[in-house]
Amino acid sequence: MSTQYKVVDNIAVIEIANPPVNGLGHAVRLGIVEGVDRACADAAVEAIVLTGAGKAFSGGADMREFNSPKGGREPGLNTVLSVIENSPKPVVAAVHSVAMGGGLELAMSCHYRIAAAKARIALSEVTMGLLPGAGGTQRLPRLIGLEAATHMIVHGGSIASEKLADSGLFDRMAEGDVVDAAIAMAKEVAARPGPHPRVRDMQVKHGNPEGFIAITRAAVEARAGHLPAPQRCLDAIEASFSLPFDDALALERRCFLELMNGPVSKSLRHAFFAERAAAKLADVPDAVLERTVERVAVVGAGLMGTGIAMNFLGAGIPVVLVDVSDAAIEKGRATIRASYEAGVQKGKLQQATLETRMSLLRTSTGIGDVRDCDLVIEAVYEDMALKLSTFCALDEIAKPGAILATNTSTLDVDRIAAETRRPRDVVGLHFFSPAHVMKLLEIVRGEKTAPDVLQTALAVARRIGKVAVVSGVCDGFIGNRMIAKYARRAGELLEQGALPEQVDRAVEAFGMAMGPFRMGDLAGNDIGWAIRKRRYAEDPAHPRFEIGDRLCETGHFGQKTGAGWYDYEAGQRKARPSPRTRAMLEAFWKEKGVTPRRFSDAEIVERLVYALVNEGAAILEEGIAARASDIDAVYLHGYGFPTWRGGPMFYADTVGLFNVRRSMRAMAQGDPSWKPAAIVERLADEGAAFNA
């Protein structure tokens, strides 16, 4: 049942019962209308209380219904709000826990509102590339004022209900149970002569509303970039004081539908659902119990190890940080403290919180100190021999049932697990640098990794605020396997006549956070070089990136050496086109007899993005990733792919796989390695999509 109806002391209570967040799907909308009609038809009912069961008043619209037949079925949300607003009997919203998006719009349509403390209040549609589509842009400015409402709508962040106590949004704050308080309030207002107040009848008050909107438009234009929703929000908000209510409501709805059907909102909604889907494994049911993780060890106190440790310290979990020398340990501890102190200086962290976190950190030069830990994460240098010896030692020392995790970014997790007598307890936890900042965590599932270990890894990811994606075992897993192909295609562009700054500029204009050569300089070109040398040794036929190897042979590793693909002034991170790199490229072209060709930005983007897509397709075929949206989540949260494009696989769906395949086939005429993956061929033939 989507709503529940009962009468308490002559007050009808309509309770939304659609867990987990009481989304306003069609069945809920119908239930609310039927409840209001039932209450109005009952002469014994004096007033109505509207609330939500469980952990939310309402989290808003059910986005799964967008662009579907259910989404357009009446009663739509605007119809529901009109029924409430025009009820002859007063309706009191009892708001608790969460009132966001359509949930807040629902509350604002009621005649009165009472809120519990600590409820999270928001009109957050802009984060999904939308605007409030059921009167939010019209009613909120009337209740809390134009400037406060504009800030809430354009930024989309949530606010604690108690901070809005005197804003005009709520008539009262409940001191006890919010439903009991709402029933008492309903009895009180029912005794008043009607008509009861409607927000639509209020006026937006501001000394110079046109001037305020004009100034805000300029600020929004400067920061919104490719996102159309913030400007559309302002269009609708402007209508709240410039048009009659019903006309403004119609304009708001037109803007909402335009955004909902546009590519940016579809991409952002895909990203939202991809993140949630990635945490679910079809063959690991929720009933599988996770293991207890109360103490964590991190082996390796370098930048990666310290970053990993900070994730757990921030979540209140004690950590023992282990390395081979006192100097390494002291440097690691100092790195962690310095990072927290920077947070204090910026006002992002309290000094007391810093001290609490540091008190949870224990350091040691003896690997024996991991023996009481529930989770041990190896974060030593990316060398198989070193990792094998580390796991051999951990196998001897760690307690039974402890999870042994490797942070390897490319190496064979099954080979590492085989070094132990407990391969079921071994899993990959691939953090991304800087580990305490980057949201992505690749959980690498070994051939023998136990289901409860996977369940625990997913739970740990949630505790430390990561977006977790499960990958199978292969060289580079999901993210780095694909980025290797991306880097290879970027290198081919240089070999054929492009310059690093042109390649980077093109993909950054597409929306990537950083181009491949700036990214290499930032991470350290020696890291990729080490991986390439390992692959050359393992497979002499592996394609060679000769220009990249030559760059590294000269010691030009990027920002840390002051020179890489670009040049850097001392203490500066700004990448400057390098005459040295250009001379190296010109010498290479001459040596190889290459006549440099010109590439358009569109061709550069197509080559690099389709390299990701084709390798992602191969990863799907092999079962390394469970679903295309998992690949999108990896690239959105770990590699700077533009969220408003939805990830590489969703972007390919947007372009159309017929068109993607056509481009790949054209490139394959000159280079057979561009042959489309089998799944691309099949889906293109079927007129289907990766994310169908």
XYZ file of C-alpha atoms in Angstrom:
692
model
C 0.000 0.000 0.000
C 1.498 3.355 -1.067
C -0.481 5.487 1.399
C -2.252 4.753 4.656
C -5.361 6.493 5.959
C -6.659 6.719 9.486
C -8.751 9.095 11.609
C -7.430 10.231 14.981
C -9.686 12.413 17.138
C -11.618 13.604 14.062
C -8.407 14.411 12.181
C -7.669 12.397 9.033
C -4.008 11.334 8.854
C -2.700 10.484 5.378
C 0.660 8.760 5.611
C 2.879 8.172 2.580
C 4.213 4.607 2.804
C 6.629 4.095 -0.086
C 10.032 3.177 1.377
C 12.834 3.986 1.485
C 12.254 7.729 0.880
C 8.503 7.909 0.195
C 8.988 8.838 -3.437
C 5.983 10.415 -5.128
C 5.314 7.764 -7.756
C 1.950 7.401 -9.449
C 0.475 5.092 -6.797
C 1.430 7.552 -4.029
C 0.001 10.509 -5.905
C -3.267 8.649 -6.452
C -3.368 7.608 -2.795
C -2.985 11.192 -1.573
C -5.808 12.448 -3.790
C -8.078 9.610 -2.706
C -7.214 10.324 0.939
C -8.045 14.029 0.658
C -11.307 13.269 -1.148
C -12.232 10.703 1.492
C -11.528 13.128 4.327
C -13.485 15.933 2.682
C -16.468 13.609 2.162
C -16.515 12.545 5.826
C -18.537 15.055 7.860
C -16.860 13.868 11.068
C -13.379 14.798 9.820
C -12.389 18.332 10.792
C -8.968 18.615 9.167
C -6.213 16.609 7.473
C -2.617 15.840 8.432
C -0.216 14.747 5.685
C 2.998 12.991 6.674
C 5.391 10.208 5.692
C 6.044 6.821 7.236
C 9.478 5.668 8.299
C 12.583 7.730 7.638
C 11.226 10.491 5.404
C 8.368 12.905 4.885
C 9.143 12.553 1.184
C 12.317 12.503 -0.868
C 10.437 13.814 -3.904
C 9.531 12.497 -7.324
C 10.320 8.946 -8.367
C 12.872 9.608 -11.117
C 12.465 6.063 -12.423
C 9.112 7.210 -13.809
C 10.600 10.102 -15.775
C 10.361 9.661 -19.557
C 7.984 6.727 -18.973
C 4.203 6.307 -19.341
C 3.755 6.338 -15.552
C 5.455 9.706 -15.286
C 2.752 11.368 -17.359
C -0.257 9.639 -15.794
C -2.732 11.672 -13.830
C -2.877 12.621 -11.132
C 0.392 14.382 -11.796
C 2.114 16.116 -8.914
C 0.692 19.511 -9.855
C -2.793 17.985 -9.789
C -2.132 16.545 -6.327
C -0.941 19.918 -5.049
C -3.989 21.662 -6.476
C -6.290 19.156 -4.744
C -4.557 19.821 -1.419
C -4.423 23.579 -1.875
C -8.132 23.775 -2.742
C -9.296 21.435 0.008
C -12.152 23.041 1.971
C -10.723 21.432 5.093
C -7.327 22.608 6.325
C -4.328 20.406 5.513
C -1.300 20.385 7.830
C 2.018 18.958 6.660
C 3.916 17.110 9.404
C 7.473 17.313 8.073
C 10.208 15.113 9.493
C 13.577 13.636 8.511
C 13.623 14.498 4.790
C 11.543 16.862 2.650
C 13.281 17.328 -0.658
C 12.271 18.220 -4.194
C 8.676 17.227 -4.803
C 8.402 16.377 -1.106
C 8.999 20.004 -0.165
C 6.674 21.148 -2.951
C 4.021 18.848 -1.476
C 4.467 20.426 1.967
C 4.280 23.952 0.528
C 0.897 23.193 -1.060
C -0.557 22.480 2.391
C -2.263 25.276 4.287
C 0.019 24.869 7.309
C 3.404 23.263 7.978
C 4.956 21.988 11.173
C 8.460 20.506 11.211
C 10.570 18.318 13.428
C 14.100 19.439 14.226
C 17.007 18.106 12.144
C 14.897 17.423 9.057
C 16.808 17.997 5.824
C 15.018 20.487 3.566
C 15.891 21.086 -0.092
C 14.794 21.756 -3.620
C 17.667 19.768 -5.097
C 16.425 19.230 -8.655
C 19.228 21.344 -10.140
C 21.716 18.606 -9.188
C 19.846 16.325 -11.612
C 19.856 18.951 -14.353
C 16.255 19.917 -13.608
C 14.272 22.600 -11.821
C 11.430 22.165 -9.336
C 8.540 21.248 -11.618
C 5.557 21.432 -9.269
C 5.493 25.013 -8.076
C 8.736 25.037 -6.094
C 10.061 28.063 -7.956
C 6.753 29.853 -7.290
C 5.875 28.950 -3.717
C 9.293 29.039 -2.039
C 9.997 32.724 -2.928
C 6.570 33.628 -1.540
C 7.338 31.874 1.747
C 10.987 32.638 2.539
C 11.775 35.589 0.262
C 13.275 35.908 -3.185
C 16.962 35.854 -2.270
C 16.868 32.907 0.151
C 14.659 30.900 -2.199
C 16.891 31.605 -5.200
C 19.938 30.400 -3.288
C 18.203 27.171 -2.284
C 16.874 26.464 -5.774
C 19.945 27.375 -7.833
C 22.440 25.602 -5.567
C 20.251 22.652 -4.584
C 21.863 22.047 -1.187
C 19.936 20.891 1.853
C 19.322 22.934 5.005
C 18.421 21.757 8.494
C 14.790 22.506 9.345
C 15.672 24.389 12.524
C 17.667 26.896 10.461
C 14.459 27.628 8.565
C 12.325 27.912 11.712
C 11.826 31.673 11.353
C 12.016 31.828 7.564
C 8.283 31.646 6.917
C 8.450 28.119 5.529
C 7.126 26.524 8.707
C 4.328 27.758 10.920
C 5.739 25.905 13.919
C 8.542 23.624 15.034
C 7.437 20.484 16.878
C 8.911 19.878 20.303
C 7.777 16.251 20.554
C 6.335 13.808 18.047
C 5.685 15.791 14.890
C 2.511 13.906 13.919
C 1.000 14.367 17.385
C 1.883 18.060 17.194
C 0.353 18.287 13.711
C -2.893 16.668 14.893
C -3.116 19.176 17.731
C -2.438 22.016 15.302
C -5.053 20.649 12.885
C -7.664 20.683 15.648
C -6.742 24.282 16.393
C -6.841 25.603 12.807
C -10.032 23.669 12.015
C -11.806 25.866 14.564
C -10.810 28.992 12.648
C -13.112 30.416 9.983
C -11.957 29.782 6.440
C -10.694 30.161 3.893
C -7.346 28.768 4.990
C -4.142 30.371 3.691
C -2.800 29.324 0.303
C 0.803 30.069 -0.607
C -0.227 30.868 -4.173
C -2.176 33.883 -2.900
C 0.905 35.456 -1.298
C 3.151 37.969 -3.073
C 6.913 37.840 -3.595
C 8.404 40.729 -1.638
C 11.694 42.347 -2.656
C 12.848 45.935 -3.128
C 14.391 45.356 -6.568
C 13.585 41.844 -7.823
C 14.608 42.533 -11.432
C 18.003 43.838 -10.358
C 18.597 40.900 -8.041
C 17.815 38.376 -10.774
C 20.059 40.209 -13.268
C 23.031 40.121 -10.885
C 22.388 36.470 -10.062
C 22.188 35.579 -13.762
C 25.656 36.954 -14.369
C 27.085 34.962 -11.460
C 25.320 31.768 -12.547
C 26.471 32.165 -16.154
C 30.070 32.399 -14.985
C 29.974 29.104 -13.101
C 27.265 26.959 -14.720
C 29.285 26.054 -17.825
C 27.492 23.379 -19.822
C 24.618 23.067 -17.346
C 21.380 24.726 -18.519
C 19.325 24.073 -15.380
C 20.560 26.984 -13.194
C 19.538 29.557 -15.820
C 16.180 27.864 -16.329
C 15.685 28.015 -12.552
C 16.172 31.770 -12.739
C 13.691 32.026 -15.613
C 11.043 30.336 -13.492
C 11.910 32.279 -10.325
C 11.658 35.544 -12.270
C 8.141 34.526 -13.298
C 7.177 34.280 -9.616
C 7.043 38.093 -9.411
C 6.484 39.028 -13.050
C 3.570 36.768 -14.049
C 0.252 35.683 -12.529
C 0.648 32.459 -10.518
C -0.965 30.099 -13.020
C 0.987 31.561 -15.944
C 4.206 31.286 -13.966
C 3.354 27.704 -13.034
C 2.876 26.877 -16.717
C 6.233 28.461 -17.605
C 7.922 26.474 -14.836
C 6.407 23.260 -16.191
C 7.588 24.015 -19.734
C 11.109 24.625 -18.467
C 10.989 21.404 -16.442
C 9.899 19.290 -19.420
C 12.520 20.900 -21.663
C 15.237 19.992 -19.166
C 13.864 16.525 -18.417
C 13.909 15.607 -22.094
C 17.323 17.144 -22.701
C 20.651 15.256 -22.800
C 22.199 16.877 -19.714
C 19.485 15.859 -17.279
C 19.301 12.373 -18.759
C 23.056 12.062 -18.249
C 22.955 13.326 -14.679
C 20.072 11.019 -13.793
C 21.944 8.115 -15.345
C 24.974 8.988 -13.209
C 22.759 9.054 -10.101
C 21.340 5.593 -10.750
C 24.688 4.183 -11.923
C 26.282 5.027 -8.579
C 23.549 3.174 -6.708
C 23.438 0.183 -9.039
C 27.203 -0.326 -8.761
C 26.880 -1.286 -5.086
C 24.643 -4.269 -5.918
C 25.875 -7.721 -6.920
C 23.400 -10.138 -8.463
C 25.125 -13.198 -6.976
C 25.760 -11.738 -3.509
C 22.350 -11.369 -1.837
C 21.756 -8.817 0.896
C 21.286 -11.722 3.307
C 25.031 -12.449 3.209
C 26.368 -11.107 6.505
C 29.336 -8.765 6.414
C 32.347 -9.240 8.649
C 33.073 -6.889 11.524
C 35.622 -4.156 10.781
C 36.558 -2.229 13.919
C 40.315 -1.820 13.393
C 42.261 -1.319 10.155
C 45.928 -1.650 9.245
C 47.582 0.064 6.289
C 50.949 -1.319 5.209
C 52.929 1.391 3.451
C 53.149 4.979 4.703
C 53.678 6.753 1.395
C 51.237 9.226 -0.139
C 48.789 6.463 -1.075
C 48.998 4.703 2.279
C 48.536 7.891 4.283
C 45.604 8.904 2.106
C 43.981 5.498 2.627
C 44.496 5.768 6.378
C 42.805 9.182 6.456
C 39.607 7.697 5.027
C 39.261 5.444 8.048
C 40.390 8.013 10.611
C 37.737 10.368 9.226
C 35.127 7.654 9.774
C 36.205 7.158 13.387
C 37.933 3.815 12.756
C 41.302 3.187 14.500
C 44.227 2.655 12.113
C 47.701 1.219 12.544
C 50.066 2.540 9.849
C 53.037 0.268 9.162
C 56.259 0.867 7.250
C 59.807 -0.443 7.372
C 61.589 2.545 8.906
C 61.077 5.159 11.600
C 61.747 7.872 9.020
C 58.987 6.600 6.713
C 56.539 6.318 9.596
C 57.282 9.790 10.942
C 56.951 11.264 7.460
C 53.610 9.502 7.038
C 52.287 10.769 10.366
C 53.463 14.288 9.525
C 51.739 14.106 6.130
C 48.434 13.174 7.748
C 48.673 15.901 10.381
C 49.659 18.519 7.805
C 46.627 17.641 5.693
C 44.305 17.975 8.681
C 45.952 21.227 9.758
C 45.341 22.636 6.275
C 41.672 21.740 6.767
C 41.628 23.601 10.089
C 43.205 26.698 8.500
C 40.535 26.661 5.771
C 37.752 26.334 8.328
C 36.751 22.884 7.087
C 37.833 21.053 10.232
C 37.739 21.797 13.942
C 40.978 21.536 15.944
C 39.270 19.112 18.319
C 38.336 16.897 15.372
C 41.950 16.944 14.191
C 43.154 15.762 17.599
C 40.464 13.076 17.777
C 41.469 11.688 14.407
C 45.175 11.730 15.227
C 44.437 9.899 18.484
C 43.007 7.035 16.415
C 46.296 6.647 14.524
C 48.978 4.244 15.712
C 52.248 3.809 13.808
C 54.673 0.908 13.747
C 57.736 -0.444 11.980
C 56.749 -4.006 12.835
C 54.330 -5.832 10.552
C 53.390 -7.975 13.557
C 51.265 -5.059 14.795
C 48.571 -5.863 12.220
C 47.649 -9.079 14.040
C 44.638 -7.586 15.873
C 43.195 -5.823 12.806
C 40.038 -6.871 10.970
C 41.083 -5.352 7.633
C 44.669 -5.062 6.402
C 45.307 -2.952 3.298
C 48.621 -3.320 1.506
C 49.761 -0.041 -0.099
C 53.400 -0.741 -0.968
C 55.132 0.115 -4.254
C 53.524 -1.303 -7.416
C 55.912 -4.220 -7.788
C 54.664 -7.819 -7.880
C 57.636 -9.314 -6.026
C 57.254 -6.795 -3.196
C 53.520 -7.352 -2.980
C 53.926 -11.140 -2.925
C 56.455 -10.985 -0.097
C 54.167 -8.599 1.821
C 51.176 -10.936 1.500
C 53.277 -13.931 2.470
C 54.140 -12.124 5.708
C 50.546 -10.962 6.294
C 49.291 -14.523 5.842
C 51.505 -15.628 8.715
C 50.546 -12.791 11.051
C 46.946 -11.659 10.420
C 44.268 -13.198 12.600
C 41.835 -15.761 11.176
C 38.960 -14.045 9.373
C 40.876 -10.822 8.741
C 40.392 -9.417 5.250
C 43.642 -8.943 3.340
C 43.319 -6.248 0.680
C 45.745 -5.075 -1.968
C 45.688 -1.550 -3.330
C 47.303 -2.602 -6.599
C 46.153 -0.577 -9.581
C 47.027 -3.103 -12.304
C 48.517 -6.340 -10.943
C 46.949 -9.817 -10.783
C 44.932 -10.088 -7.569
C 44.549 -13.863 -8.029
C 48.311 -14.321 -8.111
C 48.623 -12.239 -4.947
C 45.848 -14.253 -3.250
C 47.563 -17.517 -4.225
C 50.554 -16.475 -2.104
C 48.355 -16.989 0.965
C 46.610 -19.986 2.498
C 43.399 -17.913 2.654
C 42.567 -16.710 -0.882
C 38.903 -16.395 0.130
C 39.935 -13.537 2.433
C 41.827 -11.612 -0.266
C 40.286 -8.747 -2.248
C 41.508 -5.751 -4.193
C 40.707 -2.297 -2.817
C 42.014 0.079 -5.457
C 41.938 3.614 -4.079
C 42.580 6.548 -6.387
C 45.047 9.313 -5.604
C 44.678 11.415 -3.539
C 42.974 8.582 -1.682
C 41.318 10.734 0.982
C 39.764 12.981 -1.691
C 38.844 10.808 -4.683
C 35.431 9.184 -4.332
C 36.010 6.074 -6.416
C 36.976 2.723 -4.918
C 37.429 -0.208 -7.292
C 36.715 -3.434 -5.416
C 38.528 -6.196 -7.274
C 36.902 -9.574 -6.956
C 39.365 -12.435 -7.100
C 38.443 -15.881 -8.384
C 38.197 -17.166 -4.803
C 37.117 -13.997 -2.947
C 34.349 -14.974 -0.503
C 30.877 -13.398 -0.827
C 31.000 -12.024 2.726
C 34.340 -10.378 1.950
C 32.738 -8.584 -0.997
C 29.750 -7.613 1.136
C 32.126 -6.255 3.773
C 34.149 -4.322 1.207
C 30.974 -2.667 -0.084
C 29.897 -1.820 3.476
C 33.340 -0.383 4.264
C 33.142 1.757 1.124
C 29.834 3.202 2.343
C 31.296 3.907 5.795
C 34.182 5.911 4.367
C 32.049 7.732 1.784
C 33.298 6.063 -1.376
C 31.516 5.154 -4.588
C 32.312 1.462 -4.923
C 32.435 -0.429 -8.219
C 33.212 -4.144 -8.351
C 35.658 -5.320 -11.023
C 36.899 -8.707 -12.070
C 40.597 -9.502 -12.345
C 42.481 -8.324 -15.430
C 45.461 -6.098 -16.096
C 44.340 -2.628 -14.968
C 40.831 -3.730 -13.892
C 38.159 -1.405 -15.305
C 39.573 2.096 -15.043
C 43.273 1.660 -15.762
C 42.712 -0.953 -18.450
C 40.581 1.564 -20.333
C 42.856 4.521 -19.647
C 45.762 2.559 -21.132
C 43.900 2.416 -24.454
C 43.010 6.097 -24.139
C 46.666 6.965 -23.515
C 47.748 4.777 -26.423
C 45.417 6.625 -28.805
C 46.622 9.949 -27.416
C 50.191 8.836 -28.088
C 49.279 7.896 -31.655
C 48.022 11.432 -32.195
C 51.453 12.757 -31.191
C 53.168 10.247 -33.463
C 51.066 11.493 -36.390
C 51.558 15.223 -35.859
C 49.480 16.553 -32.966
C 50.927 18.474 -30.012
C 50.152 17.661 -26.350
C 48.515 21.029 -25.749
C 46.170 20.587 -28.737
C 45.060 17.128 -27.580
C 44.508 18.295 -24.027
C 42.654 21.419 -25.108
C 40.248 19.400 -27.276
C 39.239 16.866 -24.627
C 39.034 19.516 -21.914
C 36.644 21.495 -24.125
C 34.625 18.261 -24.413
C 34.406 18.329 -20.629
C 37.182 16.092 -19.312
C 38.632 17.467 -16.099
C 42.150 17.143 -17.521
C 43.671 16.078 -20.808
C 45.864 12.948 -21.019
C 49.183 14.779 -21.079
C 48.427 17.201 -18.262
C 47.130 14.182 -16.322
C 50.359 12.285 -16.987
C 52.446 15.207 -15.761
C 50.340 15.498 -12.619
C 50.419 11.785 -11.726
C 54.053 11.340 -12.775
C 54.952 10.008 -16.204
C 57.296 7.496 -14.561
C 54.275 5.622 -13.172
C 52.892 4.883 -16.614
C 56.421 4.146 -17.838
C 56.891 1.489 -15.149
C 53.610 -0.163 -16.135
C 54.585 -0.083 -19.819
C 57.977 -1.663 -19.111
C 56.269 -4.484 -17.185
C 53.878 -5.059 -20.091
C 56.731 -4.972 -22.629
C 58.526 -7.658 -20.579
C 55.415 -9.809 -20.280
C 54.447 -9.419 -23.943
C 57.163 -8.345 -26.400
C 54.412 -7.702 -28.985
C 52.701 -5.159 -26.736
C 52.355 -1.811 -28.606
C 55.106 0.572 -27.581
C 54.669 4.238 -26.751
C 58.084 5.230 -27.999
C 57.711 8.988 -27.568
C 56.524 8.565 -23.975
C 59.412 6.232 -23.240
C 61.902 8.732 -24.689
C 60.423 11.506 -22.543
C 60.868 9.423 -19.391
C 64.381 8.316 -20.338
C 65.364 11.999 -20.087
C 63.934 12.159 -16.545
C 61.071 14.452 -17.487
C 58.397 12.918 -15.264
C 56.096 15.923 -14.990
C 55.341 18.420 -12.261
C 57.572 16.729 -9.684
C 60.632 17.230 -11.914
C 59.583 20.626 -13.283
C 59.269 19.231 -16.799
C 57.248 16.591 -18.576
C 55.049 17.001 -21.608
C 54.873 20.600 -20.414
C 57.285 22.884 -18.582
C 56.603 24.132 -15.046
C 58.075 27.039 -13.152
C 59.382 26.287 -9.666
C 56.514 26.064 -7.204
C 53.905 26.469 -9.953
C 51.409 23.936 -11.314
C 50.537 25.840 -14.478
C 51.393 23.780 -17.563
C 53.305 25.749 -20.193
C 53.767 24.433 -23.754
C 57.297 23.066 -23.946
C 59.724 23.977 -26.773
C 61.769 20.960 -25.634
C 58.820 18.587 -26.124
C 58.038 20.106 -29.514
C 61.650 19.666 -30.602
C 61.559 16.034 -29.455
C 58.375 15.435 -31.472
C 59.768 17.125 -34.575
C 62.890 14.969 -34.336
C 60.712 11.868 -33.989
C 58.604 12.774 -37.027
C 61.715 13.381 -39.098
C 63.314 10.133 -37.932
C 60.200 8.106 -38.768
C 59.507 9.880 -42.037
C 56.165 11.208 -40.790
C 54.545 14.175 -42.482
C 52.651 15.772 -39.565
C 48.935 15.939 -40.243
C 46.377 18.311 -38.788
C 43.617 17.004 -36.540
C 40.357 18.746 -35.793
C 39.286 18.913 -32.156
C 36.262 16.765 -33.035
C 38.487 14.012 -34.429
C 40.722 14.106 -31.357
C 37.727 13.738 -29.057
C 36.232 10.953 -31.167
C 39.456 8.940 -31.139
C 40.039 9.232 -27.414
C 36.475 8.774 -26.197
C 35.773 5.907 -28.585
C 38.974 4.233 -27.375
C 37.385 4.195 -23.915
C 34.092 2.945 -25.324
C 35.578 0.059 -27.322
C 37.695 -1.152 -24.412
C 34.736 -0.751 -22.071
C 32.733 -2.931 -24.444
C 35.433 -5.615 -24.296
C 35.368 -5.416 -20.499
C 31.610 -6.022 -20.590
C 32.009 -8.981 -22.940
C 34.534 -10.580 -20.604
C 32.399 -10.034 -17.505
C 35.021 -7.840 -15.831
C 32.257 -5.290 -15.223
C 28.723 -6.401 -14.403
C 26.984 -3.615 -16.288
C 27.778 -0.681 -18.544
C 26.691 1.797 -15.883
C 29.453 0.437 -13.596
C 32.002 1.532 -16.197
C 30.339 4.936 -16.351
C 30.519 5.236 -12.542
C 34.254 4.450 -12.630
C 34.920 7.175 -15.173
C 32.661 9.766 -13.575
C 34.136 9.371 -10.092
C 37.729 8.377 -10.818
C 38.836 9.830 -14.140
C 37.176 13.216 -14.558
C 34.725 12.257 -17.306
C 32.089 15.016 -17.451
C 29.084 14.074 -15.328
C 26.788 15.975 -17.651
C 27.707 13.493 -20.402
C 26.863 10.487 -18.215
C 30.085 8.478 -18.642
C 31.720 6.999 -21.765
C 29.227 4.162 -22.282
C 26.199 6.403 -21.795
C 27.756 8.991 -24.094
C 28.076 6.300 -26.769
C 24.404 5.475 -26.251
C 23.590 9.162 -26.699
C 25.544 9.354 -29.963
C 23.967 6.053 -31.056
C 25.912 2.803 -31.376
C 25.243 2.688 -35.115
C 27.165 5.965 -35.438
C 29.882 4.884 -33.003
C 30.422 1.644 -34.927
C 30.519 3.512 -38.229
C 33.321 5.750 -36.948
C 35.255 2.780 -35.545
C 34.948 0.887 -38.826
C 36.255 3.901 -40.735
C 39.311 4.132 -38.449
C 39.822 0.357 -38.667
C 40.409 0.669 -42.428
C 43.765 2.231 -41.646
C 44.368 0.496 -38.299
C 42.828 -2.951 -37.624
C 43.131 -2.419 -33.864
C 40.075 -0.149 -34.168
C 37.858 -3.142 -35.007
C 34.604 -2.666 -33.019
C 34.105 -5.052 -30.107
C 31.588 -7.812 -30.731
C 29.057 -6.300 -28.337
C 29.230 -2.977 -30.237
C 28.482 -4.838 -33.463
C 25.585 -6.756 -31.927
C 23.940 -3.801 -30.174
C 24.321 -1.598 -33.265
C 22.628 -4.270 -35.373
C 19.788 -4.512 -32.843
C 19.376 -0.759 -32.521
C 20.021 -1.232 -28.798
C 22.237 0.510 -26.249
C 24.776 -0.355 -23.559
C 22.520 1.094 -20.876
C 19.166 -0.141 -22.179
